C-alpha atoms as a printed R data frame, in Angstrom:
    type eleno elety resid chain resno       x       y       z
1   ATOM     1    CA   UNK     A     1 -28.729 -13.536 -21.419
2   ATOM     2    CA   UNK     A     2 -28.898 -16.818 -19.306
3   ATOM     3    CA   UNK     A     3 -25.527 -18.376 -18.544
4   ATOM     4    CA   UNK     A     4 -25.013 -21.753 -20.182
5   ATOM     5    CA   UNK     A     5 -21.774 -23.561 -19.381
6   ATOM     6    CA   UNK     A     6 -22.822 -27.100 -20.670
7   ATOM     7    CA   UNK     A     7 -19.832 -28.795 -22.271
8   ATOM     8    CA   UNK     A     8 -17.246 -26.185 -21.241
9   ATOM     9    CA   UNK     A     9 -13.873 -27.180 -19.727
10  ATOM    10    CA   UNK     A    10 -12.732 -25.531 -16.606
11  ATOM    11    CA   UNK     A    11  -9.016 -24.914 -17.021
12  ATOM    12    CA   UNK     A    12  -8.477 -21.317 -15.842
13  ATOM    13    CA   UNK     A    13 -10.678 -18.481 -14.736
14  ATOM    14    CA   UNK     A    14  -9.176 -16.441 -17.656
15  ATOM    15    CA   UNK     A    15 -11.577 -18.304 -19.850
16  ATOM    16    CA   UNK     A    16 -14.591 -17.204 -17.948
17  ATOM    17    CA   UNK     A    17 -16.447 -13.849 -17.771
18  ATOM    18    CA   UNK     A    18 -17.293 -12.086 -14.418
19  ATOM    19    CA   UNK     A    19 -20.999 -12.962 -15.121
20  ATOM    20    CA   UNK     A    20 -20.049 -16.722 -15.560
21  ATOM    21    CA   UNK     A    21 -17.925 -16.772 -12.436
22  ATOM    22    CA   UNK     A    22 -20.904 -15.134 -10.547
23  ATOM    23    CA   UNK     A    23 -23.190 -17.778 -11.919
24  ATOM    24    CA   UNK     A    24 -20.833 -20.606 -10.481
25  ATOM    25    CA   UNK     A    25 -20.618 -18.800  -7.132
26  ATOM    26    CA   UNK     A    26 -24.509 -18.413  -6.853
27  ATOM    27    CA   UNK     A    27 -24.904 -22.100  -7.906
28  ATOM    28    CA   UNK     A    28 -22.284 -23.037  -5.373
29  ATOM    29    CA   UNK     A    29 -24.310 -21.223  -2.687
30  ATOM    30    CA   UNK     A    30 -27.479 -23.111  -3.714
31  ATOM    31    CA   UNK     A    31 -25.917 -26.565  -3.841
32  ATOM    32    CA   UNK     A    32 -24.319 -25.716  -0.318
33  ATOM    33    CA   UNK     A    33 -27.836 -24.999   1.104
34  ATOM    34    CA   UNK     A    34 -29.257 -28.150  -0.466
35  ATOM    35    CA   UNK     A    35 -26.591 -30.353   1.110
36  ATOM    36    CA   UNK     A    36 -26.967 -28.700   4.492
37  ATOM    37    CA   UNK     A    37 -30.659 -29.401   4.307
38  ATOM    38    CA   UNK     A    38 -29.833 -33.104   3.682
39  ATOM    39    CA   UNK     A    39 -31.399 -33.169   0.096
40  ATOM    40    CA   UNK     A    40 -30.040 -35.938  -2.022
41  ATOM    41    CA   UNK     A    41 -29.464 -34.683  -5.582
42  ATOM    42    CA   UNK     A    42 -29.598 -36.287  -9.033
43  ATOM    43    CA   UNK     A    43 -28.066 -33.590 -11.122
44  ATOM    44    CA   UNK     A    44 -25.122 -35.909 -12.030
45  ATOM    45    CA   UNK     A    45 -27.282 -39.127 -12.165
46  ATOM    46    CA   UNK     A    46 -25.810 -41.620 -14.667
47  ATOM    47    CA   UNK     A    47 -22.662 -39.346 -15.071
48  ATOM    48    CA   UNK     A    48 -19.127 -40.967 -14.784
49  ATOM    49    CA   UNK     A    49 -16.092 -38.895 -13.993
50  ATOM    50    CA   UNK     A    50 -12.394 -39.935 -13.841
51  ATOM    51    CA   UNK     A    51  -9.887 -38.302 -11.404
52  ATOM    52    CA   UNK     A    52  -6.301 -38.179 -12.561
53  ATOM    53    CA   UNK     A    53  -3.715 -37.301  -9.967
54  ATOM    54    CA   UNK     A    54  -0.009 -36.670 -10.529
55  ATOM    55    CA   UNK     A    55   0.241 -34.827  -7.401
56  ATOM    56    CA   UNK     A    56  -0.966 -35.674  -3.911
57  ATOM    57    CA   UNK     A    57  -4.317 -34.433  -2.834
58  ATOM    58    CA   UNK     A    58  -6.718 -34.240   0.219
59  ATOM    59    CA   UNK     A    59  -9.215 -31.500  -0.594
60  ATOM    60    CA   UNK     A    60  -9.358 -31.795  -4.341
61  ATOM    61    CA   UNK     A    61  -9.758 -35.553  -4.421
62  ATOM    62    CA   UNK     A    62 -12.314 -35.720  -1.594
63  ATOM    63    CA   UNK     A    63 -14.281 -32.770  -2.991
64  ATOM    64    CA   UNK     A    64 -14.690 -34.210  -6.522
65  ATOM    65    CA   UNK     A    65 -15.652 -37.635  -5.246
66  ATOM    66    CA   UNK     A    66 -18.171 -36.393  -2.668
67  ATOM    67    CA   UNK     A    67 -19.598 -33.732  -5.095
68  ATOM    68    CA   UNK     A    68 -20.143 -36.491  -7.614
69  ATOM    69    CA   UNK     A    69 -21.796 -38.920  -5.208
70  ATOM    70    CA   UNK     A    70 -23.957 -36.232  -3.676
71  ATOM    71    CA   UNK     A    71 -25.619 -35.649  -7.047
72  ATOM    72    CA   UNK     A    72 -25.909 -39.405  -8.018
73  ATOM    73    CA   UNK     A    73 -22.797 -39.695 -10.180
74  ATOM    74    CA   UNK     A    74 -19.845 -42.206 -10.296
75  ATOM    75    CA   UNK     A    75 -16.207 -41.480  -9.724
76  ATOM    76    CA   UNK     A    76 -13.086 -43.333 -10.722
77  ATOM    77    CA   UNK     A    77  -9.858 -42.487  -9.027
78  ATOM    78    CA   UNK     A    78  -7.101 -43.346 -11.631
79  ATOM    79    CA   UNK     A    79  -3.658 -43.624 -10.170
80  ATOM    80    CA   UNK     A    80  -1.878 -46.140 -12.464
81  ATOM    81    CA   UNK     A    81  -2.762 -45.288 -16.008
82  ATOM    82    CA   UNK     A    82  -0.465 -45.599 -18.938
83  ATOM    83    CA   UNK     A    83  -0.646 -41.842 -19.754
84  ATOM    84    CA   UNK     A    84   2.729 -40.416 -20.549
85  ATOM    85    CA   UNK     A    85   4.416 -43.837 -20.026
86  ATOM    86    CA   UNK     A    86   3.147 -46.276 -22.817
87  ATOM    87    CA   UNK     A    87   0.494 -44.055 -24.117
88  ATOM    88    CA   UNK     A    88   0.422 -40.356 -25.155
89  ATOM    89    CA   UNK     A    89  -1.917 -37.873 -23.508
90  ATOM    90    CA   UNK     A    90  -3.749 -37.582 -26.837
91  ATOM    91    CA   UNK     A    91  -4.429 -41.288 -26.988
92  ATOM    92    CA   UNK     A    92  -5.347 -41.431 -23.278
93  ATOM    93    CA   UNK     A    93  -7.631 -38.510 -23.625
94  ATOM    94    CA   UNK     A    94  -9.445 -40.013 -26.503
95  ATOM    95    CA   UNK     A    95  -9.921 -43.262 -24.674
96  ATOM    96    CA   UNK     A    96 -11.231 -41.657 -21.508
97  ATOM    97    CA   UNK     A    97 -13.542 -39.355 -23.503
98  ATOM    98    CA   UNK     A    98 -15.310 -42.495 -24.861
99  ATOM    99    CA   UNK     A    99 -15.916 -43.836 -21.383
100 ATOM   100    CA   UNK     A   100 -16.499 -40.662 -19.076
101 ATOM   101    CA   UNK     A   101 -18.583 -37.569 -19.017
102 ATOM   102    CA   UNK     A   102 -15.846 -35.532 -17.455
103 ATOM   103    CA   UNK     A   103 -12.135 -35.660 -16.521
104 ATOM   104    CA   UNK     A   104 -10.292 -34.067 -13.594
105 ATOM   105    CA   UNK     A   105  -6.522 -33.696 -13.686
106 ATOM   106    CA   UNK     A   106  -4.310 -32.504 -10.893
107 ATOM   107    CA   UNK     A   107  -0.603 -32.375 -11.680
108 ATOM   108    CA   UNK     A   108   2.300 -30.270 -13.006
109 ATOM   109    CA   UNK     A   109   1.636 -29.183 -16.465
110 ATOM   110    CA   UNK     A   110  -0.886 -26.749 -17.631
111 ATOM   111    CA   UNK     A   111  -0.326 -27.934 -21.214
112 ATOM   112    CA   UNK     A   112  -1.180 -31.521 -20.245
113 ATOM   113    CA   UNK     A   113  -4.686 -30.413 -18.802
114 ATOM   114    CA   UNK     A   114  -5.220 -28.284 -21.888
115 ATOM   115    CA   UNK     A   115  -4.334 -31.277 -24.144
116 ATOM   116    CA   UNK     A   116  -6.722 -33.454 -22.226
117 ATOM   117    CA   UNK     A   117  -9.608 -31.050 -22.922
118 ATOM   118    CA   UNK     A   118  -8.420 -30.693 -26.591
119 ATOM   119    CA   UNK     A   119  -8.547 -34.373 -27.426
120 ATOM   120    CA   UNK     A   120 -11.108 -35.925 -24.957
121 ATOM   121    CA   UNK     A   121 -14.241 -34.389 -26.392
122 ATOM   122    CA   UNK     A   122 -15.646 -33.907 -22.807
123 ATOM   123    CA   UNK     A   123 -15.323 -31.325 -20.108
124 ATOM   124    CA   UNK     A   124 -11.939 -31.320 -18.288
125 ATOM   125    CA   UNK     A   125 -11.499 -29.591 -14.853
126 ATOM   126    CA   UNK     A   126  -8.318 -28.350 -13.628
127 ATOM   127    CA   UNK     A   127  -7.729 -29.620 -10.097
128 ATOM   128    CA   UNK     A   128  -4.203 -27.860  -9.936
129 ATOM   129    CA   UNK     A   129  -1.204 -27.279 -12.127
130 ATOM   130    CA   UNK     A   130   2.088 -25.464 -11.595
131 ATOM   131    CA   UNK     A   131   0.538 -22.412 -13.312
132 ATOM   132    CA   UNK     A   132  -3.018 -22.299 -11.957
133 ATOM   133    CA   UNK     A   133  -5.632 -23.475  -9.462
134 ATOM   134    CA   UNK     A   134  -9.038 -22.275 -10.496
135 ATOM   135    CA   UNK     A   135 -11.259 -24.481  -8.406
136 ATOM   136    CA   UNK     A   136  -9.504 -23.192  -5.257
137 ATOM   137    CA   UNK     A   137 -10.232 -19.614  -6.260
138 ATOM   138    CA   UNK     A   138 -13.936 -20.242  -6.536
139 ATOM   139    CA   UNK     A   139 -13.918 -21.537  -2.970
140 ATOM   140    CA   UNK     A   140 -11.865 -18.617  -1.784
141 ATOM   141    CA   UNK     A   141 -14.262 -16.111  -3.456
142 ATOM   142    CA   UNK     A   142 -17.332 -17.830  -1.910
143 ATOM   143    CA   UNK     A   143 -15.609 -17.899   1.545
144 ATOM   144    CA   UNK     A   144 -14.959 -14.134   1.403
145 ATOM   145    CA   UNK     A   145 -18.517 -13.554   0.266
146 ATOM   146    CA   UNK     A   146 -19.869 -15.484   3.206
147 ATOM   147    CA   UNK     A   147 -17.762 -13.836   5.828
148 ATOM   148    CA   UNK     A   148 -17.644 -10.141   4.615
149 ATOM   149    CA   UNK     A   149 -20.476  -7.589   4.859
150 ATOM   150    CA   UNK     A   150 -19.658  -6.186   1.344
151 ATOM   151    CA   UNK     A   151 -19.583  -7.209  -2.230
152 ATOM   152    CA   UNK     A   152 -16.438  -8.719  -3.689
153 ATOM   153    CA   UNK     A   153 -15.904  -5.655  -5.848
154 ATOM   154    CA   UNK     A   154 -15.243  -3.671  -2.732
155 ATOM   155    CA   UNK     A   155 -12.944  -6.037  -1.161
156 ATOM   156    CA   UNK     A   156  -9.105  -5.942  -0.872
157 ATOM   157    CA   UNK     A   157  -7.038  -9.074  -0.843
158 ATOM   158    CA   UNK     A   158  -3.349  -9.280   0.084
159 ATOM   159    CA   UNK     A   159  -1.287 -12.261  -0.889
160 ATOM   160    CA   UNK     A   160   1.859 -12.649   1.130
161 ATOM   161    CA   UNK     A   161   4.635 -14.860   0.001
162 ATOM   162    CA   UNK     A   162   5.612 -16.452  -3.253
163 ATOM   163    CA   UNK     A   163   3.255 -14.495  -5.520
164 ATOM   164    CA   UNK     A   164   4.463 -16.145  -8.732
165 ATOM   165    CA   UNK     A   165   3.330 -19.586  -7.933
166 ATOM   166    CA   UNK     A   166   0.055 -21.098  -8.976
167 ATOM   167    CA   UNK     A   167  -1.884 -19.508  -6.149
168 ATOM   168    CA   UNK     A   168  -0.551 -16.153  -6.671
169 ATOM   169    CA   UNK     A   169  -1.444 -16.382 -10.388
170 ATOM   170    CA   UNK     A   170  -4.902 -17.717  -9.759
171 ATOM   171    CA   UNK     A   171  -5.771 -15.338  -7.121
172 ATOM   172    CA   UNK     A   172  -4.608 -12.383  -9.267
173 ATOM   173    CA   UNK     A   173  -6.874 -13.842 -12.121
174 ATOM   174    CA   UNK     A   174  -9.937 -14.183  -9.836
175 ATOM   175    CA   UNK     A   175  -9.598 -10.862  -8.243
176 ATOM   176    CA   UNK     A   176  -9.181  -9.088 -11.600
177 ATOM   177    CA   UNK     A   177 -12.263 -10.836 -13.001
178 ATOM   178    CA   UNK     A   178 -14.420  -9.968 -10.021
179 ATOM   179    CA   UNK     A   179 -13.319  -6.240  -9.798
180 ATOM   180    CA   UNK     A   180 -11.284  -6.766  -6.538
181 ATOM   181    CA   UNK     A   181  -8.225  -5.079  -5.235
182 ATOM   182    CA   UNK     A   182  -5.437  -7.609  -5.518
183 ATOM   183    CA   UNK     A   183  -2.139  -6.867  -3.616
184 ATOM   184    CA   UNK     A   184   0.914  -9.126  -3.761
185 ATOM   185    CA   UNK     A   185   3.366  -8.523  -0.820
186 ATOM   186    CA   UNK     A   186   6.379 -10.434  -1.923
187 ATOM   187    CA   UNK     A   187  10.063 -10.116  -2.892
188 ATOM   188    CA   UNK     A   188  10.328  -8.523  -6.214
189 ATOM   189    CA   UNK     A   189  11.901 -11.687  -7.753
190 ATOM   190    CA   UNK     A   190   8.874 -13.635  -6.776
191 ATOM   191    CA   UNK     A   191   6.203 -11.311  -8.310
192 ATOM   192    CA   UNK     A   192   3.937 -12.801 -11.154
193 ATOM   193    CA   UNK     A   193   5.281 -12.774 -14.559
194 ATOM   194    CA   UNK     A   194   4.860  -9.600 -16.581
195 ATOM   195    CA   UNK     A   195   2.782 -11.112 -19.364
196 ATOM   196    CA   UNK     A   196   0.032 -12.468 -17.089
197 ATOM   197    CA   UNK     A   197   0.291  -9.283 -14.996
198 ATOM   198    CA   UNK     A   198  -0.332  -7.049 -18.083
199 ATOM   199    CA   UNK     A   199  -3.187  -9.239 -19.136
200 ATOM   200    CA   UNK     A   200  -4.874  -9.121 -15.739
201 ATOM   201    CA   UNK     A   201  -4.338  -5.427 -15.300
202 ATOM   202    CA   UNK     A   202  -6.229  -4.895 -18.593
203 ATOM   203    CA   UNK     A   203  -9.074  -7.185 -17.163
204 ATOM   204    CA   UNK     A   204  -8.993  -5.149 -13.894
205 ATOM   205    CA   UNK     A   205  -9.241  -1.958 -15.797
206 ATOM   206    CA   UNK     A   206 -12.632  -3.140 -17.216
207 ATOM   207    CA   UNK     A   207 -14.083  -4.572 -14.079
208 ATOM   208    CA   UNK     A   208 -13.017  -1.873 -11.651
209 ATOM   209    CA   UNK     A   209 -10.450  -3.917  -9.993
210 ATOM   210    CA   UNK     A   210  -6.868  -3.146  -9.289
211 ATOM   211    CA   UNK     A   211  -3.538  -4.989  -9.117
212 ATOM   212    CA   UNK     A   212  -0.535  -3.815  -7.017
213 ATOM   213    CA   UNK     A   213   2.806  -5.308  -5.882
214 ATOM   214    CA   UNK     A   214   4.846  -4.361  -2.848
215 ATOM   215    CA   UNK     A   215   8.093  -5.633  -1.074
216 ATOM   216    CA   UNK     A   216   8.302  -5.814   2.655
217 ATOM   217    CA   UNK     A   217   9.625  -2.210   2.861
218 ATOM   218    CA   UNK     A   218   6.212  -1.042   1.998
219 ATOM   219    CA   UNK     A   219   4.306  -3.536   3.902
220 ATOM   220    CA   UNK     A   220   2.252  -0.948   5.818
221 ATOM   221    CA   UNK     A   221   0.965   0.391   2.448
222 ATOM   222    CA   UNK     A   222   0.194  -3.157   1.212
223 ATOM   223    CA   UNK     A   223  -1.670  -4.334   4.395
224 ATOM   224    CA   UNK     A   224  -3.608  -1.209   5.120
225 ATOM   225    CA   UNK     A   225  -7.452  -1.679   4.748
226 ATOM   226    CA   UNK     A   226  -7.173  -5.391   3.766
227 ATOM   227    CA   UNK     A   227 -10.298  -7.467   4.016
228 ATOM   228    CA   UNK     A   228  -8.403 -10.813   3.684
229 ATOM   229    CA   UNK     A   229  -4.753 -11.788   4.003
230 ATOM   230    CA   UNK     A   230  -3.794 -15.016   2.099
231 ATOM   231    CA   UNK     A   231  -0.671 -17.093   2.013
232 ATOM   232    CA   UNK     A   232   0.451 -20.511   0.772
233 ATOM   233    CA   UNK     A   233   3.407 -22.832   1.406
234 ATOM   234    CA   UNK     A   234   6.767 -21.453   0.631
235 ATOM   235    CA   UNK     A   235   7.864 -24.451  -1.374
236 ATOM   236    CA   UNK     A   236   5.483 -26.088  -3.972
237 ATOM   237    CA   UNK     A   237   5.241 -29.793  -4.583
238 ATOM   238    CA   UNK     A   238   8.296 -30.925  -6.555
239 ATOM   239    CA   UNK     A   239  10.374 -28.017  -5.375
240 ATOM   240    CA   UNK     A   240  11.465 -29.461  -1.909
241 ATOM   241    CA   UNK     A   241  15.199 -28.958  -2.483
242 ATOM   242    CA   UNK     A   242  14.439 -25.114  -2.284
243 ATOM   243    CA   UNK     A   243  13.390 -24.884   1.325
244 ATOM   244    CA   UNK     A   244  16.586 -23.164   2.483
245 ATOM   245    CA   UNK     A   245  16.475 -20.690  -0.395
246 ATOM   246    CA   UNK     A   246  12.842 -19.918   0.191
247 ATOM   247    CA   UNK     A   247  13.073 -19.513   3.992
248 ATOM   248    CA   UNK     A   248  15.715 -16.807   3.355
249 ATOM   249    CA   UNK     A   249  13.664 -14.976   0.801
250 ATOM   250    CA   UNK     A   250  10.259 -15.208   2.518
251 ATOM   251    CA   UNK     A   251  10.717 -15.387   6.285
252 ATOM   252    CA   UNK     A   252   9.867 -11.646   6.586
253 ATOM   253    CA   UNK     A   253   6.670 -12.303   4.640
254 ATOM   254    CA   UNK     A   254   5.152 -14.691   7.181
255 ATOM   255    CA   UNK     A   255   1.588 -13.815   8.040
256 ATOM   256    CA   UNK     A   256   1.684 -12.731  11.773
257 ATOM   257    CA   UNK     A   257  -0.609 -11.209  14.209
258 ATOM   258    CA   UNK     A   258   1.361  -8.057  13.554
259 ATOM   259    CA   UNK     A   259   0.484  -8.201   9.933
260 ATOM   260    CA   UNK     A   260  -3.232  -8.764  10.849
261 ATOM   261    CA   UNK     A   261  -3.106  -5.641  13.188
262 ATOM   262    CA   UNK     A   262  -1.385  -3.592  10.432
263 ATOM   263    CA   UNK     A   263  -4.426  -3.910   8.225
264 ATOM   264    CA   UNK     A   264  -6.350  -1.667  10.520
265 ATOM   265    CA   UNK     A   265  -9.252  -3.962  10.134
266 ATOM   266    CA   UNK     A   266 -10.415  -6.010  13.129
267 ATOM   267    CA   UNK     A   267 -12.564  -8.219  10.813
268 ATOM   268    CA   UNK     A   268  -9.688  -8.940   8.309
269 ATOM   269    CA   UNK     A   269  -9.919 -12.687   7.376
270 ATOM   270    CA   UNK     A   270  -7.075 -15.083   7.070
271 ATOM   271    CA   UNK     A   271  -7.192 -17.515   4.141
272 ATOM   272    CA   UNK     A   272  -4.844 -20.355   3.115
273 ATOM   273    CA   UNK     A   273  -5.470 -23.120   0.516
274 ATOM   274    CA   UNK     A   274  -3.835 -25.754   2.817
275 ATOM   275    CA   UNK     A   275  -1.890 -27.761   3.804
276 ATOM   276    CA   UNK     A   276  -0.239 -25.190   6.017
277 ATOM   277    CA   UNK     A   277   2.968 -25.273   8.044
278 ATOM   278    CA   UNK     A   278   1.865 -23.305  11.180
279 ATOM   279    CA   UNK     A   279   3.292 -25.856  13.745
280 ATOM   280    CA   UNK     A   280   5.483 -28.970  14.080
281 ATOM   281    CA   UNK     A   281   2.682 -31.552  13.988
282 ATOM   282    CA   UNK     A   282   3.840 -32.922  10.595
283 ATOM   283    CA   UNK     A   283   6.804 -34.780   9.313
284 ATOM   284    CA   UNK     A   284   7.781 -31.665   7.229
285 ATOM   285    CA   UNK     A   285   7.258 -29.429  10.228
286 ATOM   286    CA   UNK     A   286   9.505 -31.519  12.293
287 ATOM   287    CA   UNK     A   287  12.142 -31.662   9.567
288 ATOM   288    CA   UNK     A   288  12.126 -27.789   9.186
289 ATOM   289    CA   UNK     A   289  12.487 -27.359  12.900
290 ATOM   290    CA   UNK     A   290  15.517 -29.751  12.933
291 ATOM   291    CA   UNK     A   291  17.295 -28.267   9.908
292 ATOM   292    CA   UNK     A   292  16.336 -24.577  10.157
293 ATOM   293    CA   UNK     A   293  14.968 -23.954  13.617
294 ATOM   294    CA   UNK     A   294  11.616 -22.772  12.539
295 ATOM   295    CA   UNK     A   295   8.383 -23.831  14.410
296 ATOM   296    CA   UNK     A   296   6.294 -21.871  11.709
297 ATOM   297    CA   UNK     A   297   6.668 -21.023   8.256
298 ATOM   298    CA   UNK     A   298   4.210 -19.092   6.028
299 ATOM   299    CA   UNK     A   299   1.802 -18.303   8.935
300 ATOM   300    CA   UNK     A   300   1.956 -18.000  12.674
301 ATOM   301    CA   UNK     A   301   0.059 -20.675  14.598
302 ATOM   302    CA   UNK     A   302  -1.801 -17.933  16.280
303 ATOM   303    CA   UNK     A   303  -3.070 -16.491  13.182
304 ATOM   304    CA   UNK     A   304  -3.983 -19.854  11.781
305 ATOM   305    CA   UNK     A   305  -6.078 -20.592  14.916
306 ATOM   306    CA   UNK     A   306  -7.550 -17.071  15.143
307 ATOM   307    CA   UNK     A   307 -11.203 -16.473  15.113
308 ATOM   308    CA   UNK     A   308 -10.864 -14.619  11.742
309 ATOM   309    CA   UNK     A   309  -9.101 -17.587  10.175
310 ATOM   310    CA   UNK     A   310 -11.476 -19.143   7.707
311 ATOM   311    CA   UNK     A   311  -9.178 -21.855   6.407
312 ATOM   312    CA   UNK     A   312 -11.622 -24.754   7.079
313 ATOM   313    CA   UNK     A   313 -14.519 -22.885   5.552
314 ATOM   314    CA   UNK     A   314 -12.513 -22.635   2.510
315 ATOM   315    CA   UNK     A   315 -11.691 -26.258   2.691
316 ATOM   316    CA   UNK     A   316 -15.481 -27.220   2.863
317 ATOM   317    CA   UNK     A   317 -16.273 -24.692   0.057
318 ATOM   318    CA   UNK     A   318 -13.981 -26.679  -2.287
319 ATOM   319    CA   UNK     A   319 -16.777 -29.312  -2.204
320 ATOM   320    CA   UNK     A   320 -19.604 -26.966  -2.971
321 ATOM   321    CA   UNK     A   321 -17.834 -24.948  -5.750
322 ATOM   322    CA   UNK     A   322 -16.371 -27.992  -7.371
323 ATOM   323    CA   UNK     A   323 -19.864 -29.551  -7.344
324 ATOM   324    CA   UNK     A   324 -21.091 -26.437  -9.144
325 ATOM   325    CA   UNK     A   325 -18.477 -26.612 -11.783
326 ATOM   326    CA   UNK     A   326 -19.532 -30.223 -12.517
327 ATOM   327    CA   UNK     A   327 -23.154 -29.610 -12.484
328 ATOM   328    CA   UNK     A   328 -22.799 -26.616 -14.752
329 ATOM   329    CA   UNK     A   329 -20.649 -28.328 -17.219
330 ATOM   330    CA   UNK     A   330 -22.095 -31.920 -17.396
331 ATOM   331    CA   UNK     A   331 -25.095 -31.964 -15.074
332 ATOM   332    CA   UNK     A   332 -28.829 -32.067 -15.682
333 ATOM   333    CA   UNK     A   333 -29.939 -28.597 -14.642
């Protein structure tokens, strides 16, 4: 049966079947080829989207805007709305739903993005919340497919670091849905929550995937045979006061060239959703060096710049996969 996502919101990959995710990945690949060929699209012609950001953004904002414009649509970047201040989320959603064909939200609360979808009457897309980051996972899956010689269902991804943050959650969901082997290499207190883990293990049992958690003592077992190592910042937006605590917890989980060698796979990829603290060329990096003596945090600079690092492929693929989500849900296919 053909996949039809018209009118659907994109809040979490939990809401989508493996066949629907496969459809979005294939559509992303087609739209990427179209852009590379210089073909101007009209699949979002006369469509208006609004982008709401409660958290800072580089890739998410640029991807949504460029994707919309590439296919003939119009984008509004909304930074100073009354939502949550003088107007409820429900009332704001109902207003925006009268004016726009789709709404993107990037911020803290998963409930907020769900309420926007509940009350707006138009598709809502999750650009990141504290619990999930589904558009990033589509880009990650597309990148792995492009750079490995085997199907996703045969791939092993190892996530190193804070595995109970939004990226740990979202990667576990995406891997379970696509029948992949997901391994979290993290301190036990930073493993994903038990409810989500049980839910995704049930999904993986149906798709042929697997979910495993290891601490640093079992790093060799966790890393062996990995096709991709993934990490994220140790401190999420809004948690900056926890740097000292997280450094103590996670310094042994930094992705190093030793980690890459211990996979036993010379073609093992390195992925990161960015931004990454791999040197001291940022204000945060300089501050961490001054306060904690670290020149690198979650990943060694040598790994970040290695030939197997695909972080900028991922960044570009945010554009193509986000475009696919918008085209599939509000576009004229």
